[in-house]
Amino acid sequence: MFSWILALLLAVTCFVLATGFLWLVKRRRKEMQLGLQALAGMHWRDFSELVKRALHERRGLTEMSRHEDDTREPRSDFLMADASGHFLVTCKHGLAYRIGTAAINELGAAARLAGARGGILITEGLVDGDGQAIAEKQAVEVLDGRRLWPLLSPYLPGDIESGVKNAARHEAIRRIVIAAFASSTLGLLVGMGYQTVQVAAPAPVQAPAVVQAPAAAPAATAATDTAPATAAADPAPPATQAPVAGPDLNPDTETLDRYQQEISRALSKLPGVHSGIWQTRQTLVVNRSGELDQVWPMICDQVTRYPALSNVRIQLNSRPGVDEPVRWRQCTTL
């Protein structure tokens, strides 16, 4: 039962996190992407008029007429002013634009020639990092991609705006449904895997008890003293011999893991040794701070307590801040 409760909590958590990310982040990114595509699909004259309206209502800028342009035809660059001064606005209409330093410098120079305080560069494309740095020096404000969409989105025609938002919403819902199936599958796999591990887990191995020979009675001692010398020299029957205690020469995997853990704990307590980490089954990595001749006997003393691991390779790393090579040694060899 606990495994399924854990699986349910995991599935719900993953679904909530995925839903929040897809709705709050991915949906807005998709809406911006579709919106910029819609802006790029507009005629450049309509785009210019949209920019003028947004700057007038959001920034308080008013378009100024030029002497060379008395027809008031829409242009890709125009002068706008507020109480602080004039600004030269230029539109690079299209998603394919990748604005660099040359275009920024050109706009800055044109703004100065027109007697403006600075320039405003507007594009659905992108301005690279160098262009952003130069824009600050040239008194040019850059409104590209992600900066442009919040400015112009309220002024899109109603049908275009609703189409963009509906498309982004449908895409987010589709991804959320996929996330729901993925979260359910993950929870199911975790629940089944936990139960499988619980069923397959072996029972703990009990260490064999050491049989001690019973103490001899006084009468038996007396009888032994009077027994012939040849009888005293005979070996004891196998049934009365005590088994040899100590690490196994051929342990199973679980026991070998326990031996390695005991060695690592013992090495970490030695003076001059920071840690002993098993990199592989036959490779022990030792991080030390003491001299090699000082710590090596203590390391071998711990390793040789376990005959099954006495001939492993030991990698002795150099001391921190000391220029010395990494050394490889063995306490015993086959």
CSV table of C-alpha atoms in Angstrom, one decimal:
chain,number,residue,atom,x,y,z
A,1,MET,CA,0.0,0.0,0.0
A,2,PHE,CA,2.8,2.4,0.8
A,3,SER,CA,4.3,1.9,-2.6
A,4,TRP,CA,1.2,3.0,-4.4
A,5,ILE,CA,0.8,6.0,-2.1
A,6,LEU,CA,4.3,7.0,-2.9
A,7,ALA,CA,3.7,6.5,-6.6
A,8,LEU,CA,0.5,8.6,-6.5
A,9,LEU,CA,2.3,11.5,-4.7
A,10,LEU,CA,5.1,11.4,-7.3
A,11,ALA,CA,2.7,11.3,-10.2
A,12,VAL,CA,0.7,14.3,-8.8
A,13,THR,CA,3.8,16.3,-8.0
A,14,CYS,CA,5.3,15.8,-11.5
A,15,PHE,CA,1.9,16.6,-13.1
A,16,VAL,CA,1.5,19.9,-11.1
A,17,LEU,CA,5.1,21.0,-11.9
A,18,ALA,CA,4.8,20.2,-15.6
A,19,THR,CA,1.4,21.9,-15.8
A,20,GLY,CA,2.7,25.1,-14.2
A,21,PHE,CA,5.7,25.2,-16.5
A,22,LEU,CA,3.7,24.5,-19.7
A,23,TRP,CA,0.9,26.9,-18.9
A,24,LEU,CA,2.9,29.8,-17.3
A,25,VAL,CA,6.1,29.6,-19.3
A,26,LYS,CA,5.7,27.6,-22.5
A,27,ARG,CA,2.3,29.0,-23.4
A,28,ARG,CA,3.5,32.6,-23.1
A,29,ARG,CA,6.6,31.8,-25.2
A,30,LYS,CA,4.4,30.1,-27.9
A,31,GLU,CA,2.0,33.1,-27.8
A,32,MET,CA,5.0,35.5,-28.3
A,33,GLN,CA,6.3,33.3,-31.2
A,34,LEU,CA,3.0,33.1,-33.0
A,35,GLY,CA,2.4,36.8,-32.3
A,36,LEU,CA,5.7,37.9,-33.9
A,37,GLN,CA,4.9,35.7,-36.9
A,38,ALA,CA,1.6,37.5,-37.2
A,39,LEU,CA,3.3,40.9,-37.0
A,40,ALA,CA,5.9,39.8,-39.6
A,41,GLY,CA,3.0,38.8,-41.9
A,42,MET,CA,1.5,42.3,-41.9
A,43,HIS,CA,2.2,44.8,-44.6
A,44,TRP,CA,5.0,47.2,-43.7
A,45,ARG,CA,2.7,50.2,-43.8
A,46,ASP,CA,0.3,48.6,-41.4
A,47,PHE,CA,3.1,47.6,-39.2
A,48,SER,CA,4.5,51.2,-39.1
A,49,GLU,CA,1.1,52.6,-38.3
A,50,LEU,CA,0.8,50.0,-35.5
A,51,VAL,CA,4.1,51.1,-34.1
A,52,LYS,CA,3.2,54.8,-34.2
A,53,ARG,CA,-0.1,54.1,-32.3
A,54,ALA,CA,1.6,52.0,-29.6
A,55,LEU,CA,4.4,54.6,-29.1
A,56,HIS,CA,1.8,57.4,-28.9
A,57,GLU,CA,-0.5,55.7,-26.4
A,58,ARG,CA,2.2,53.8,-24.3
A,59,ARG,CA,5.1,56.3,-24.5
A,60,GLY,CA,3.4,59.6,-25.1
A,61,LEU,CA,5.3,60.2,-28.4
A,62,THR,CA,3.8,62.2,-31.2
A,63,GLU,CA,4.8,61.9,-34.9
A,64,MET,CA,6.6,64.9,-36.4
A,65,SER,CA,6.4,65.8,-40.1
A,66,ARG,CA,9.5,66.1,-42.2
A,67,HIS,CA,10.1,68.8,-44.8
A,68,GLU,CA,11.0,66.2,-47.4
A,69,ASP,CA,7.8,64.2,-46.6
A,70,ASP,CA,4.8,66.4,-47.0
A,71,THR,CA,2.5,63.6,-48.3
A,72,ARG,CA,2.4,61.9,-44.8
A,73,GLU,CA,2.9,58.5,-46.5
A,74,PRO,CA,3.8,55.7,-44.1
A,75,ARG,CA,7.6,55.3,-43.8
A,76,SER,CA,9.9,52.7,-42.2
A,77,ASP,CA,11.6,55.5,-40.3
A,78,PHE,CA,10.1,58.7,-38.8
A,79,LEU,CA,10.5,61.3,-36.1
A,80,MET,CA,8.5,61.3,-32.9
A,81,ALA,CA,8.7,63.6,-30.0
A,82,ASP,CA,7.6,64.1,-26.4
A,83,ALA,CA,8.3,66.7,-23.7
A,84,SER,CA,11.9,65.6,-23.4
A,85,GLY,CA,12.9,65.9,-27.1
A,86,HIS,CA,12.9,64.2,-30.5
A,87,PHE,CA,13.5,60.5,-31.3
A,88,LEU,CA,14.3,58.9,-34.7
A,89,VAL,CA,12.2,55.7,-34.9
A,90,THR,CA,13.2,53.1,-37.5
A,91,CYS,CA,11.4,49.8,-38.3
A,92,LYS,CA,13.2,46.7,-39.5
A,93,HIS,CA,10.1,44.7,-40.5
A,94,GLY,CA,10.6,40.9,-40.6
A,95,LEU,CA,11.7,37.9,-38.5
A,96,ALA,CA,14.8,37.3,-40.5
A,97,TYR,CA,16.6,40.4,-39.3
A,98,ARG,CA,19.7,39.9,-37.2
A,99,ILE,CA,20.8,43.4,-36.3
A,100,GLY,CA,24.5,44.0,-35.6
A,101,THR,CA,26.7,46.9,-34.7
A,102,ALA,CA,26.7,48.4,-38.2
A,103,ALA,CA,22.9,49.1,-38.2
A,104,ILE,CA,23.0,50.4,-34.6
A,105,ASN,CA,25.9,52.9,-35.5
A,106,GLU,CA,24.0,53.9,-38.6
A,107,LEU,CA,20.8,54.7,-36.7
A,108,GLY,CA,22.8,56.6,-34.0
A,109,ALA,CA,24.5,58.8,-36.7
A,110,ALA,CA,21.2,59.4,-38.4
A,111,ALA,CA,19.5,60.5,-35.2
A,112,ARG,CA,22.3,63.0,-34.5
A,113,LEU,CA,22.0,64.4,-38.0
A,114,ALA,CA,18.3,64.8,-37.5
A,115,GLY,CA,18.8,66.7,-34.2
A,116,ALA,CA,17.2,63.9,-32.2
A,117,ARG,CA,18.1,62.9,-28.6
A,118,GLY,CA,18.4,59.3,-29.7
A,119,GLY,CA,16.9,56.5,-31.8
A,120,ILE,CA,14.4,53.7,-31.3
A,121,LEU,CA,15.0,50.5,-33.3
A,122,ILE,CA,12.0,48.2,-33.7
A,123,THR,CA,12.1,44.8,-35.3
A,124,GLU,CA,10.5,41.4,-35.0
A,125,GLY,CA,14.0,39.9,-35.4
A,126,LEU,CA,16.9,39.9,-33.0
A,127,VAL,CA,19.7,42.2,-32.0
A,128,ASP,CA,23.0,40.4,-31.2
A,129,GLY,CA,25.0,41.0,-28.0
A,130,ASP,CA,27.5,43.4,-29.5
A,131,GLY,CA,24.6,45.4,-31.0
A,132,GLN,CA,23.0,45.7,-27.5
A,133,ALA,CA,26.3,47.0,-26.1
A,134,ILE,CA,26.7,49.5,-28.9
A,135,ALA,CA,23.1,50.7,-28.6
A,136,GLU,CA,23.7,52.1,-25.1
A,137,LYS,CA,26.6,54.1,-26.3
A,138,GLN,CA,24.7,55.4,-29.3
A,139,ALA,CA,21.6,56.4,-27.2
A,140,VAL,CA,19.5,53.9,-29.2
A,141,GLU,CA,16.7,51.9,-27.6
A,142,VAL,CA,16.2,48.4,-29.0
A,143,LEU,CA,12.8,46.9,-29.1
A,144,ASP,CA,13.3,43.4,-30.7
A,145,GLY,CA,11.4,40.1,-30.4
A,146,ARG,CA,10.5,39.6,-26.8
A,147,ARG,CA,10.6,43.3,-26.0
A,148,LEU,CA,8.4,44.2,-28.9
A,149,TRP,CA,5.6,41.8,-28.4
A,150,PRO,CA,4.4,43.2,-25.0
A,151,LEU,CA,4.3,46.7,-26.6
A,152,LEU,CA,2.3,45.8,-29.7
A,153,SER,CA,0.2,42.9,-28.7
A,154,PRO,CA,-2.7,45.1,-27.3
A,155,TYR,CA,-2.9,46.8,-30.7
A,156,LEU,CA,-3.3,43.8,-32.9
A,157,PRO,CA,-6.6,43.4,-34.8
A,158,GLY,CA,-9.1,41.4,-32.8
A,159,ASP,CA,-9.2,38.4,-35.1
A,160,ILE,CA,-5.4,38.1,-35.2
A,161,GLU,CA,-5.0,38.5,-31.4
A,162,SER,CA,-7.7,35.9,-30.6
A,163,GLY,CA,-6.2,33.5,-33.2
A,164,VAL,CA,-2.7,33.8,-31.6
A,165,LYS,CA,-4.0,33.3,-28.1
A,166,ASN,CA,-6.2,30.4,-29.0
A,167,ALA,CA,-3.4,28.6,-30.9
A,168,ALA,CA,-1.0,29.0,-28.0
A,169,ARG,CA,-3.7,27.8,-25.5
A,170,HIS,CA,-4.5,24.7,-27.6
A,171,GLU,CA,-0.8,23.8,-27.8
A,172,ALA,CA,-0.4,24.2,-24.0
A,173,ILE,CA,-3.4,22.0,-23.4
A,174,ARG,CA,-2.1,19.3,-25.7
A,175,ARG,CA,1.2,19.3,-23.9
A,176,ILE,CA,-0.5,19.2,-20.5
A,177,VAL,CA,-2.5,16.1,-21.6
A,178,ILE,CA,0.8,14.4,-22.7
A,179,ALA,CA,2.3,15.4,-19.3
A,180,ALA,CA,-0.6,13.8,-17.5
A,181,PHE,CA,-0.1,10.5,-19.3
A,182,ALA,CA,3.7,10.7,-18.7
A,183,SER,CA,3.2,11.4,-14.9
A,184,SER,CA,0.7,8.5,-14.6
A,185,THR,CA,3.2,6.1,-16.3
A,186,LEU,CA,6.0,7.3,-14.1
A,187,GLY,CA,3.9,6.7,-11.0
A,188,LEU,CA,2.9,3.3,-12.2
A,189,LEU,CA,6.5,2.3,-12.9
A,190,VAL,CA,7.7,3.5,-9.5
A,191,GLY,CA,4.9,1.7,-7.7
A,192,MET,CA,5.5,-1.6,-9.5
A,193,GLY,CA,9.3,-1.2,-9.2
A,194,TYR,CA,9.1,-0.7,-5.4
A,195,GLN,CA,7.0,-3.8,-5.0
A,196,THR,CA,9.3,-5.8,-7.1
A,197,VAL,CA,12.3,-4.7,-5.0
A,198,GLN,CA,10.5,-5.6,-1.8
A,199,VAL,CA,9.6,-9.1,-3.0
A,200,ALA,CA,13.0,-9.8,-4.5
A,201,ALA,CA,15.0,-8.5,-1.4
A,202,PRO,CA,16.8,-11.5,0.1
A,203,ALA,CA,16.4,-12.3,3.8
A,204,PRO,CA,19.3,-11.0,5.9
A,205,VAL,CA,22.2,-13.4,6.2
A,206,GLN,CA,22.9,-14.6,9.7
A,207,ALA,CA,26.6,-14.9,10.6
A,208,PRO,CA,27.4,-18.4,11.7
A,209,ALA,CA,27.8,-18.8,15.4
A,210,VAL,CA,31.3,-19.7,16.6
A,211,VAL,CA,31.2,-23.1,18.4
A,212,GLN,CA,33.4,-23.2,21.4
A,213,ALA,CA,34.7,-26.4,22.9
A,214,PRO,CA,33.1,-27.2,26.3
A,215,ALA,CA,35.3,-26.9,29.3
A,216,ALA,CA,36.9,-30.2,30.4
A,217,ALA,CA,35.6,-31.6,33.7
A,218,PRO,CA,38.2,-32.1,36.5
A,219,ALA,CA,37.8,-35.8,36.2
A,220,ALA,CA,38.5,-35.7,32.5
A,221,THR,CA,41.6,-33.7,33.2
A,222,ALA,CA,42.8,-36.3,35.6
A,223,ALA,CA,42.2,-39.0,33.2
A,224,THR,CA,44.1,-37.2,30.5
A,225,ASP,CA,47.1,-36.9,32.8
A,226,THR,CA,47.2,-40.6,33.2
A,227,ALA,CA,46.6,-41.4,29.5
A,228,PRO,CA,49.5,-42.8,27.4
A,229,ALA,CA,51.6,-40.3,25.5
A,230,THR,CA,50.6,-41.7,22.2
A,231,ALA,CA,46.9,-41.2,22.9
A,232,ALA,CA,47.5,-37.6,23.9
A,233,ALA,CA,49.2,-36.9,20.6
A,234,ASP,CA,46.2,-38.1,18.5
A,235,PRO,CA,44.2,-35.3,16.9
A,236,ALA,CA,40.7,-34.5,18.3
A,237,PRO,CA,37.7,-35.9,16.4
A,238,PRO,CA,36.5,-33.5,13.6
A,239,ALA,CA,33.1,-33.1,15.4
A,240,THR,CA,34.8,-31.4,18.4
A,241,GLN,CA,37.0,-29.0,16.4
A,242,ALA,CA,35.9,-25.3,16.6
A,243,PRO,CA,35.4,-23.5,13.2
A,244,VAL,CA,37.9,-20.8,12.3
A,245,ALA,CA,36.4,-17.3,12.9
A,246,GLY,CA,37.3,-14.3,10.6
A,247,PRO,CA,36.6,-12.9,7.1
A,248,ASP,CA,35.8,-15.4,4.4
A,249,LEU,CA,38.3,-16.1,1.6
A,250,ASN,CA,35.5,-16.4,-1.0
A,251,PRO,CA,32.6,-14.3,0.2
A,252,ASP,CA,29.4,-13.6,-1.7
A,253,THR,CA,28.6,-10.2,-3.2
A,254,GLU,CA,26.7,-8.9,-0.2
A,255,THR,CA,29.4,-9.9,2.2
A,256,LEU,CA,32.1,-8.4,0.0
A,257,ASP,CA,30.2,-5.1,-0.1
A,258,ARG,CA,30.1,-5.2,3.7
A,259,TYR,CA,33.9,-5.8,3.9
A,260,GLN,CA,34.6,-2.9,1.6
A,261,GLN,CA,32.3,-0.6,3.7
A,262,GLU,CA,34.1,-1.6,6.9
A,263,ILE,CA,37.5,-0.9,5.3
A,264,SER,CA,36.3,2.6,4.1
A,265,ARG,CA,35.1,3.5,7.6
A,266,ALA,CA,38.3,2.2,9.2
A,267,LEU,CA,40.5,4.2,6.8
A,268,SER,CA,38.6,7.5,7.3
A,269,LYS,CA,39.4,7.3,11.1
A,270,LEU,CA,43.2,6.8,10.5
A,271,PRO,CA,45.5,9.8,11.2
A,272,GLY,CA,46.8,11.3,8.0
A,273,VAL,CA,44.0,9.7,5.9
A,274,HIS,CA,40.9,11.6,4.7
A,275,SER,CA,39.0,8.8,3.0
A,276,GLY,CA,39.1,5.5,1.3
A,277,ILE,CA,36.7,5.1,-1.7
A,278,TRP,CA,36.2,2.0,-3.7
A,279,GLN,CA,36.4,3.0,-7.4
A,280,THR,CA,35.9,-0.6,-8.6
A,281,ARG,CA,35.7,-4.0,-7.0
A,282,GLN,CA,39.5,-4.3,-7.2
A,283,THR,CA,40.5,-0.6,-6.9
A,284,LEU,CA,40.7,1.4,-3.6
A,285,VAL,CA,41.3,5.1,-3.9
A,286,VAL,CA,42.9,6.7,-0.8
A,287,ASN,CA,43.0,10.5,-0.2
A,288,ARG,CA,45.6,11.4,2.3
A,289,SER,CA,47.3,14.3,4.1
A,290,GLY,CA,50.1,12.4,5.8
A,291,GLU,CA,53.4,11.2,4.5
A,292,LEU,CA,53.3,8.0,2.4
A,293,ASP,CA,55.7,6.1,4.6
A,294,GLN,CA,53.6,7.0,7.7
A,295,VAL,CA,50.1,6.1,6.4
A,296,TRP,CA,50.9,3.0,4.2
A,297,PRO,CA,51.5,0.5,7.0
A,298,MET,CA,48.3,1.6,8.7
A,299,ILE,CA,46.4,1.2,5.4
A,300,CYS,CA,47.7,-2.3,4.8
A,301,ASP,CA,46.9,-3.2,8.4
A,302,GLN,CA,43.3,-2.5,7.7
A,303,VAL,CA,43.1,-4.1,4.3
A,304,THR,CA,44.9,-7.3,5.1
A,305,ARG,CA,42.3,-8.0,7.8
A,306,TYR,CA,40.1,-9.2,5.0
A,307,PRO,CA,41.9,-12.0,3.0
A,308,ALA,CA,39.5,-11.7,0.0
A,309,LEU,CA,40.6,-8.0,-0.5
A,310,SER,CA,44.2,-8.1,0.6
A,311,ASN,CA,45.6,-8.0,-2.9
A,312,VAL,CA,43.5,-5.2,-4.3
A,313,ARG,CA,45.2,-2.2,-6.1
A,314,ILE,CA,45.4,0.9,-3.9
A,315,GLN,CA,45.6,4.3,-5.6
A,316,LEU,CA,47.4,6.7,-3.3
A,317,ASN,CA,46.5,10.3,-4.4
A,318,SER,CA,48.9,13.1,-3.9
A,319,ARG,CA,48.4,15.3,-0.8
A,320,PRO,CA,46.5,18.6,-1.3
A,321,GLY,CA,48.8,21.4,-2.4
A,322,VAL,CA,51.8,19.1,-2.7
A,323,ASP,CA,53.4,18.4,-6.2
A,324,GLU,CA,53.9,14.6,-6.1
A,325,PRO,CA,52.7,11.8,-8.4
A,326,VAL,CA,49.8,9.4,-7.8
A,327,ARG,CA,51.2,6.1,-6.6
A,328,TRP,CA,49.8,2.5,-7.0
A,329,ARG,CA,50.6,-0.2,-4.5
A,330,GLN,CA,49.4,-3.6,-3.3
A,331,CYS,CA,49.6,-4.9,0.3
A,332,THR,CA,49.9,-8.5,-0.9
A,333,THR,CA,50.3,-10.2,-4.2
A,334,LEU,CA,49.0,-13.5,-5.4
